[in-house]
Coordinates of C-alpha atoms in Angstrom, one line a residue:
M1 CA -23.0 29.3 -61.9
S2 CA -25.6 27.9 -59.7
T3 CA -26.7 24.3 -60.0
D4 CA -30.0 25.4 -61.7
A5 CA -28.2 27.2 -64.6
T6 CA -29.7 30.6 -63.9
W7 CA -28.5 32.0 -67.2
L8 CA -31.2 29.9 -68.9
A9 CA -34.0 31.4 -66.8
G10 CA -34.6 34.5 -68.9
P11 CA -33.2 37.5 -70.8
A12 CA -29.6 37.9 -70.0
S13 CA -29.1 41.6 -70.6
P14 CA -31.1 44.8 -70.9
S15 CA -32.5 46.1 -74.2
S16 CA -31.4 49.7 -73.6
T17 CA -28.8 51.1 -76.0
A18 CA -27.9 54.0 -73.8
A19 CA -24.5 52.5 -72.8
L20 CA -23.3 52.3 -76.4
P21 CA -20.7 54.8 -77.5
T22 CA -21.4 56.8 -80.6
H23 CA -19.4 56.7 -83.9
T24 CA -20.0 57.1 -87.6
G25 CA -21.6 54.0 -89.0
P26 CA -21.2 52.3 -92.4
R27 CA -21.9 54.2 -95.6
R28 CA -25.3 53.9 -97.3
A29 CA -25.5 52.6 -100.8
D30 CA -26.3 56.2 -102.0
G31 CA -22.9 57.3 -100.6
G32 CA -24.6 59.4 -97.9
G33 CA -23.1 57.8 -94.8
T34 CA -25.5 56.5 -92.1
G35 CA -28.4 58.9 -92.8
N36 CA -27.8 60.8 -89.5
E37 CA -24.6 62.9 -90.1
G38 CA -25.7 65.5 -87.6
D39 CA -25.3 63.0 -84.9
P40 CA -22.2 60.7 -85.0
G41 CA -24.2 57.9 -83.4
L42 CA -26.4 55.3 -84.9
P43 CA -29.2 56.5 -87.3
E44 CA -32.7 56.5 -86.0
P45 CA -34.6 53.4 -86.9
G46 CA -36.2 53.6 -90.3
P47 CA -36.2 52.1 -93.8
R48 CA -32.7 53.3 -94.5
A49 CA -31.2 52.7 -91.1
V50 CA -27.8 51.0 -91.2
G51 CA -25.2 51.1 -88.5
F52 CA -23.1 49.4 -85.9
A53 CA -21.8 50.6 -82.6
V54 CA -19.3 49.0 -80.3
G55 CA -20.4 48.7 -76.7
T56 CA -18.3 47.1 -73.9
R57 CA -14.9 45.7 -74.8
L58 CA -13.7 42.4 -73.5
D59 CA -10.4 42.5 -71.7
H60 CA -9.8 38.8 -72.0
G61 CA -8.3 36.4 -74.5
A62 CA -7.1 38.1 -77.7
G63 CA -8.5 41.4 -76.6
L64 CA -10.8 41.6 -79.7
G65 CA -14.1 40.7 -78.1
R66 CA -16.8 43.2 -77.6
T67 CA -20.5 43.8 -77.3
G68 CA -22.3 46.0 -79.8
L69 CA -25.5 46.8 -81.6
I70 CA -26.4 46.3 -85.3
R71 CA -29.2 48.6 -86.5
T72 CA -31.4 47.4 -89.4
P73 CA -34.7 48.7 -90.8
H74 CA -36.5 45.9 -89.1
G75 CA -35.0 46.2 -85.6
D76 CA -31.7 46.1 -83.7
I77 CA -29.5 43.2 -82.9
R78 CA -27.6 43.3 -79.7
T79 CA -24.3 41.4 -80.0
P80 CA -22.8 38.9 -79.4
A81 CA -25.9 37.1 -80.7
F82 CA -26.9 33.7 -82.1
I83 CA -29.1 33.8 -85.2
P84 CA -31.3 30.7 -85.6
V85 CA -31.3 29.2 -89.1
G86 CA -34.6 29.1 -91.0
T87 CA -33.2 27.5 -94.2
K88 CA -36.4 27.6 -96.3
A89 CA -38.0 30.6 -94.6
D90 CA -38.8 28.6 -91.4
V91 CA -37.0 27.2 -88.4
K92 CA -38.2 23.6 -88.8
G93 CA -41.1 22.9 -86.4
L94 CA -41.5 26.4 -85.1
V95 CA -43.8 29.4 -85.9
P96 CA -42.3 32.9 -85.7
E97 CA -44.1 33.7 -82.5
M98 CA -42.2 30.8 -80.9
L99 CA -38.9 32.2 -82.1
R100 CA -39.8 35.6 -80.7
D101 CA -40.8 34.1 -77.4
L102 CA -37.5 32.1 -77.1
G103 CA -35.5 35.3 -77.5
A104 CA -34.3 35.2 -81.1
Q105 CA -33.3 38.6 -82.4
A106 CA -33.0 37.6 -86.1
V107 CA -33.4 34.7 -88.5
L108 CA -31.1 33.5 -91.3
A109 CA -32.5 31.9 -94.5
N110 CA -30.8 30.3 -97.5
A111 CA -30.7 31.9 -100.9
Y112 CA -30.0 28.7 -102.7
H113 CA -33.0 26.8 -101.3
L114 CA -35.4 29.8 -101.7
Y115 CA -34.3 30.3 -105.3
L116 CA -35.2 26.7 -106.1
Q117 CA -38.3 26.7 -104.0
P118 CA -40.6 28.6 -104.1
G119 CA -38.6 31.2 -106.1
A120 CA -37.2 34.5 -105.1
D121 CA -39.7 36.3 -107.3
L122 CA -42.6 35.0 -105.3
V123 CA -40.9 36.0 -102.0
D124 CA -40.5 39.5 -103.5
E125 CA -44.1 39.6 -104.5
A126 CA -45.1 38.7 -101.0
G127 CA -43.2 41.7 -99.6
G128 CA -39.9 40.1 -98.8
L129 CA -38.6 37.3 -96.6
G130 CA -39.9 38.7 -93.3
R131 CA -43.4 39.3 -94.5
F132 CA -43.5 36.0 -96.4
M133 CA -42.7 34.0 -93.3
N134 CA -44.5 36.4 -90.8
W135 CA -41.3 37.3 -89.0
P136 CA -41.2 41.0 -88.0
G137 CA -37.6 41.2 -87.0
P138 CA -34.2 41.4 -88.9
T139 CA -33.4 38.7 -91.4
Y140 CA -30.1 37.4 -92.9
T141 CA -29.6 35.5 -96.1
D142 CA -26.5 33.7 -97.2
S143 CA -25.4 33.9 -100.8
G144 CA -26.0 30.2 -101.7
G145 CA -22.3 29.6 -102.3
F146 CA -21.9 26.7 -99.8
Q147 CA -25.0 24.9 -101.0
V148 CA -24.2 25.4 -104.7
L149 CA -20.9 23.5 -104.2
S150 CA -21.9 21.0 -101.5
L151 CA -25.4 20.1 -102.9
G152 CA -25.4 21.2 -106.5
A153 CA -21.9 20.0 -107.4
G154 CA -22.0 16.6 -105.8
F155 CA -19.3 17.8 -103.4
K156 CA -21.3 16.8 -100.3
K157 CA -19.6 13.5 -99.7
V158 CA -16.1 15.2 -99.5
L159 CA -17.4 17.9 -97.2
S160 CA -19.2 15.4 -95.0
E161 CA -16.1 13.3 -94.6
E162 CA -14.0 16.3 -93.8
F163 CA -16.4 17.9 -91.3
S164 CA -17.2 14.6 -89.6
G165 CA -13.5 13.9 -89.0
T166 CA -13.5 10.7 -91.1
G167 CA -11.6 12.1 -94.0
D168 CA -7.8 12.2 -94.1
T169 CA -7.0 15.8 -95.2
T170 CA -3.5 14.8 -96.1
D171 CA -4.7 12.0 -98.5
P172 CA -3.7 13.3 -102.0
R173 CA -6.6 11.3 -103.5
L174 CA -9.2 13.2 -101.4
R175 CA -7.5 16.5 -102.2
M176 CA -7.7 15.7 -105.9
Q177 CA -11.3 14.8 -105.5
A178 CA -12.0 18.1 -103.9
V179 CA -10.3 20.1 -106.6
K180 CA -11.9 18.1 -109.4
A181 CA -15.4 18.6 -107.8
S182 CA -14.8 22.4 -107.7
R183 CA -13.3 22.8 -111.2
A184 CA -16.1 20.8 -112.7
V185 CA -18.5 23.6 -112.0
V186 CA -16.6 26.8 -111.2
D187 CA -15.2 29.2 -113.7
E188 CA -14.1 32.9 -113.5
D189 CA -17.6 34.1 -114.1
G190 CA -19.7 31.9 -111.8
V191 CA -20.8 28.4 -110.9
D192 CA -23.0 25.8 -112.8
F193 CA -24.8 23.3 -110.6
H194 CA -27.6 20.8 -110.6
S195 CA -30.7 21.2 -108.4
H196 CA -30.7 18.7 -105.6
I197 CA -34.5 18.6 -106.0
D198 CA -35.0 17.6 -109.7
G199 CA -31.5 17.6 -111.3
T200 CA -32.1 20.6 -113.5
V201 CA -29.0 22.7 -114.3
H202 CA -28.7 26.3 -113.0
R203 CA -26.0 28.9 -112.9
F204 CA -25.1 31.4 -110.1
T205 CA -22.9 34.4 -110.7
P206 CA -22.3 37.3 -108.3
E207 CA -25.0 39.3 -110.1
V208 CA -27.5 36.4 -109.9
S209 CA -26.9 35.9 -106.2
M210 CA -27.3 39.7 -105.6
G211 CA -30.5 39.7 -107.6
I212 CA -31.9 36.7 -105.6
Q213 CA -31.1 38.3 -102.3
H214 CA -32.5 41.7 -103.2
Q215 CA -35.7 39.9 -104.1
L216 CA -35.7 38.0 -100.8
G217 CA -35.4 41.4 -99.1
S218 CA -33.2 40.4 -96.2
D219 CA -31.7 43.1 -94.0
I220 CA -28.3 41.5 -94.1
M221 CA -27.0 39.5 -97.1
F222 CA -23.6 38.0 -98.0
A223 CA -21.5 38.4 -101.1
F224 CA -21.2 35.4 -103.4
D225 CA -18.0 33.5 -102.7
E226 CA -16.3 30.2 -103.6
L227 CA -16.3 27.6 -100.9
T228 CA -13.1 25.8 -100.4
S229 CA -12.3 23.0 -97.8
L230 CA -9.2 22.0 -95.9
L231 CA -8.7 19.3 -98.6
H232 CA -7.8 21.9 -101.3
P233 CA -4.1 22.4 -101.7
R234 CA -2.4 25.8 -101.2
D235 CA -2.2 26.7 -104.9
Y236 CA -6.0 26.2 -105.4
Q237 CA -6.7 28.2 -102.2
E238 CA -4.8 31.1 -103.7
E239 CA -6.6 30.8 -107.1
S240 CA -10.0 30.6 -105.4
L241 CA -9.3 33.6 -103.1
A242 CA -8.5 35.8 -106.1
R243 CA -11.7 34.6 -107.7
T244 CA -13.7 35.3 -104.6
H245 CA -12.3 38.8 -104.4
A246 CA -13.2 39.5 -108.0
W247 CA -16.7 38.3 -107.3
A248 CA -16.9 40.5 -104.2
A249 CA -16.2 43.6 -106.3
R250 CA -18.9 42.5 -108.7
C251 CA -21.3 42.0 -105.8
L252 CA -20.7 45.5 -104.6
A253 CA -21.4 47.0 -108.0
E254 CA -24.5 45.0 -108.5
H255 CA -25.7 45.7 -105.0
R256 CA -25.4 49.4 -105.6
R257 CA -27.2 49.2 -108.9
L258 CA -30.1 47.2 -107.5
T259 CA -30.4 49.5 -104.4
E260 CA -30.7 52.5 -106.7
A261 CA -33.2 50.6 -108.9
R262 CA -35.5 49.9 -105.9
P263 CA -35.5 53.1 -103.9
S264 CA -38.8 52.3 -102.1
H265 CA -37.3 49.2 -100.5
P266 CA -35.5 49.2 -97.1
Y267 CA -31.8 49.3 -97.4
Q268 CA -30.1 45.9 -97.3
Q269 CA -26.7 45.5 -95.8
L270 CA -24.1 43.6 -97.9
W271 CA -21.4 41.8 -96.0
G272 CA -18.2 40.4 -97.6
V273 CA -17.0 36.8 -96.8
V274 CA -13.4 36.3 -95.7
Q275 CA -12.0 33.0 -97.0
G276 CA -8.4 31.6 -96.9
A277 CA -8.8 28.3 -95.1
Q278 CA -6.1 27.6 -92.5
Y279 CA -3.5 29.8 -94.0
E280 CA -2.7 32.9 -91.9
D281 CA -1.3 35.0 -94.7
L282 CA -4.3 34.3 -96.9
R283 CA -6.8 35.0 -94.2
R284 CA -5.2 38.3 -93.3
E285 CA -4.8 39.3 -97.0
A286 CA -8.5 38.5 -97.6
A287 CA -9.6 40.5 -94.6
R288 CA -7.6 43.5 -95.6
T289 CA -8.7 43.3 -99.3
L290 CA -12.4 43.2 -98.4
A291 CA -12.1 45.9 -95.7
D292 CA -10.5 48.3 -98.2
M293 CA -12.7 47.3 -101.1
E294 CA -14.9 50.1 -102.5
V295 CA -16.7 50.1 -105.8
E296 CA -18.5 53.2 -107.0
G297 CA -18.7 54.5 -103.4
Q298 CA -20.1 51.2 -102.1
R299 CA -18.3 49.3 -99.5
F300 CA -19.2 46.3 -97.4
D301 CA -21.4 47.0 -94.4
G302 CA -20.0 44.0 -92.4
F303 CA -18.1 40.8 -92.9
G304 CA -18.6 37.0 -92.6
V305 CA -15.9 34.6 -91.8
G306 CA -16.4 31.5 -94.0
G307 CA -14.8 28.3 -95.2
A308 CA -13.8 25.2 -93.3
L309 CA -12.2 25.9 -89.9
E310 CA -10.3 23.3 -87.9
K311 CA -12.0 23.3 -84.4
E312 CA -8.7 23.5 -82.6
N313 CA -7.7 26.5 -84.6
L314 CA -11.0 28.3 -84.8
G315 CA -10.2 31.1 -82.3
R316 CA -6.8 31.7 -83.9
I317 CA -8.1 31.9 -87.4
V318 CA -11.0 34.3 -86.4
S319 CA -8.5 36.5 -84.5
W320 CA -6.3 36.7 -87.6
V321 CA -9.3 38.0 -89.6
C322 CA -10.6 40.4 -86.9
E323 CA -7.2 41.9 -86.3
E324 CA -7.3 43.1 -89.9
L325 CA -11.0 44.2 -90.1
P326 CA -12.2 47.7 -89.1
E327 CA -13.6 48.1 -85.7
D328 CA -16.8 49.9 -86.9
R329 CA -18.3 47.1 -88.9
P330 CA -19.8 43.8 -87.5
R331 CA -18.4 40.3 -88.1
H332 CA -20.4 37.1 -88.5
L333 CA -19.0 33.6 -88.1
L334 CA -20.8 31.2 -90.3
G335 CA -22.0 27.8 -89.1
I336 CA -21.0 27.3 -85.4
S337 CA -23.0 26.5 -82.3
E338 CA -20.9 24.5 -79.8
P339 CA -20.4 26.3 -76.5
D340 CA -16.6 26.2 -76.6
D341 CA -16.6 27.6 -80.1
F342 CA -18.8 30.6 -79.0
F343 CA -16.4 31.6 -76.3
A344 CA -13.3 31.2 -78.6
A345 CA -15.0 33.2 -81.4
V346 CA -16.2 36.0 -79.1
E347 CA -12.8 36.4 -77.6
A348 CA -11.4 36.6 -81.2
G349 CA -13.8 39.3 -82.2
A350 CA -16.8 37.7 -83.8
D351 CA -20.2 39.4 -83.2
T352 CA -22.9 37.1 -84.5
F353 CA -23.2 33.4 -85.3
D354 CA -25.6 31.0 -87.1
C355 CA -25.9 27.2 -87.3
V356 CA -28.5 24.6 -88.1
T357 CA -27.3 22.2 -85.4
P358 CA -29.6 23.1 -82.5
S359 CA -32.7 22.4 -84.5
R360 CA -31.2 19.5 -86.5
V361 CA -30.1 17.5 -83.4
A362 CA -33.4 18.3 -81.7
R363 CA -35.3 16.5 -84.4
N364 CA -33.2 13.5 -83.5
A365 CA -34.0 13.7 -79.8
A366 CA -30.7 15.3 -78.7
I367 CA -31.3 17.9 -75.9
Y368 CA -28.8 20.6 -74.8
G369 CA -28.3 21.1 -71.1
P370 CA -25.8 22.9 -68.9
D371 CA -24.2 19.5 -68.1
G372 CA -23.9 18.5 -71.8
R373 CA -26.0 17.0 -74.5
F374 CA -28.2 14.0 -73.8
N375 CA -30.7 11.8 -75.8
I376 CA -34.2 12.1 -74.4
T377 CA -35.3 8.7 -75.8
N378 CA -33.0 7.0 -73.3
A379 CA -34.9 4.5 -71.2
R380 CA -33.9 6.2 -67.9
F381 CA -36.3 9.1 -68.8
R382 CA -39.4 6.9 -69.3
R383 CA -40.8 7.9 -65.8
D384 CA -38.9 11.1 -65.3
L385 CA -41.5 13.8 -64.6
T386 CA -39.1 16.7 -64.3
A387 CA -38.4 19.4 -66.9
L388 CA -35.9 18.7 -69.7
V389 CA -33.5 21.1 -67.9
E390 CA -34.4 22.2 -64.3
G391 CA -34.6 26.0 -64.1
C392 CA -34.7 26.5 -67.9
G393 CA -37.2 29.3 -68.8
C394 CA -38.2 27.9 -72.2
Y395 CA -41.8 27.0 -73.1
T396 CA -41.0 23.3 -73.2
C397 CA -39.3 23.1 -69.8
T398 CA -42.0 25.2 -68.1
H399 CA -44.9 23.1 -69.4
Y400 CA -43.7 19.6 -70.2
T401 CA -41.7 16.7 -68.6
R402 CA -38.9 14.5 -69.9
A403 CA -41.3 11.5 -69.8
Y404 CA -43.8 13.3 -72.0
V405 CA -41.2 14.5 -74.6
R406 CA -39.7 11.0 -74.6
H407 CA -43.2 9.5 -75.2
L408 CA -43.7 11.9 -78.2
F409 CA -40.4 10.8 -79.8
K410 CA -41.2 7.1 -79.2
A411 CA -44.7 7.5 -80.6
K412 CA -43.2 9.4 -83.6
E413 CA -45.4 12.5 -83.0
I414 CA -44.5 15.7 -84.8
L415 CA -44.9 17.7 -81.6
A416 CA -41.7 16.0 -80.3
A417 CA -39.5 17.9 -82.7
T418 CA -41.2 21.2 -82.0
L419 CA -40.8 20.9 -78.2
A420 CA -37.2 19.8 -78.5
T421 CA -36.3 22.5 -81.0
I422 CA -37.8 25.2 -78.8
H423 CA -35.6 24.1 -76.0
N424 CA -32.4 23.8 -78.0
E425 CA -32.8 27.1 -79.7
W426 CA -33.6 28.7 -76.4
F427 CA -30.5 27.1 -74.9
T428 CA -28.2 28.4 -77.7
V429 CA -29.7 31.9 -77.9
H430 CA -29.5 32.4 -74.2
L431 CA -26.0 31.0 -73.9
V432 CA -24.8 33.7 -76.2
D433 CA -27.0 36.3 -74.5
G434 CA -25.3 35.1 -71.3
I435 CA -21.9 35.7 -72.8
R436 CA -23.0 39.2 -73.8
A437 CA -24.3 40.0 -70.3
S438 CA -21.1 38.7 -68.7
I439 CA -19.0 41.0 -70.8
E440 CA -21.2 44.0 -69.9
Q441 CA -21.2 43.0 -66.2
G442 CA -17.4 42.2 -66.0
T443 CA -18.0 38.6 -65.1
Y444 CA -16.9 37.0 -68.3
P445 CA -13.9 34.8 -67.0
S446 CA -16.0 33.2 -64.3
F447 CA -19.0 32.7 -66.6
K448 CA -16.8 31.0 -69.2
A449 CA -15.2 28.8 -66.6
D450 CA -18.6 27.8 -65.1
V451 CA -20.3 27.1 -68.5
L452 CA -17.5 25.1 -70.1
G453 CA -16.5 23.4 -66.8
R454 CA -20.0 21.9 -66.6
F455 CA -20.9 21.3 -70.2
Y456 CA -17.7 19.4 -70.9
A457 CA -17.3 17.7 -67.5

């Protein structure tokens, strides 16, 4: 890598799909395959288009990495790809045109938050999530399972301690707290929770989650699952996994019913979520169960890898899962955005990623650069009239200086968060684009060494 981080300068790979091999894609909800059985490749773009094709395979690491293409009714997603998070139908501080210009291929929103505010029925009336937020490309929605248990069940403190590294996962008191917090709201049918907005009581079941996500109209949605953490003991993990798989089957049945009830709407892909915490046998069992699951002719169009993952074991756990999943369906790793995690996950077979971190830390003046993260409010940037990152092609770096962005933060101007978020999302999107390009060009090992060698120096 050159000293000016040329991978940040612009698009990292061509948009052509000609190099992708053909294969039969996932089955449609009506049981008719991809909608293009005369051609074993991807279906032509259209309201019923669903498919995934593997491109270049990565001969590095676990041997599971690959490039590919996900086809949706609202456009294609070239993988590996980072999907910015627009929790409440917006990436905070940005308008959709900014997302398009920084290179985002899709956006992920949150079913829990949109159910509470403004209501999934209103989004449906507006024409679906994309039209409601004026985003023309593909959209993802999560099931709300994480938020129901972390926000609605008062479980946030336990999760925060665990993910921040301040909680002792071997402490029996913390483990008991985690189990009690779960069992207080979870039963075999669904989850009761309190709104974090006004305290009102609500209930999610697999059928409710599917109904909300169908109303939201996302191109890719996730099955309702139970979140567990590393604090939960083995016996609870097993109990939870069985419940998640029962819910997954109910999600498939309800997804098929709702798809048939709304024939004028574009087809929405449903991806199952693989849980199992840090246990290899549970992760592999979960992956096999969801891969083989079929209800009334409906199967999962792709898969998410969920739950708490120990950073040092992330690649190993993802590889356990991807070794069991079918090659012809895409895999999404929920909630990661650190450079080393991207490389580990891609090598282990993950195709797409999402995380709130790039925009969240941007609002606190933290800026991503090829030499690591830095805080733009530091005094040394007061008179620095260079770009946030020299050579970066984002709007912020091509129009503004470190001194100016620092001034905005110090003056508490709203524009500060917008300019910082543009840059951080650009950095993250283009980092994963760079990984994709390096796989296609056969330069992955050197690209990885250059990126991680600089970022963590």
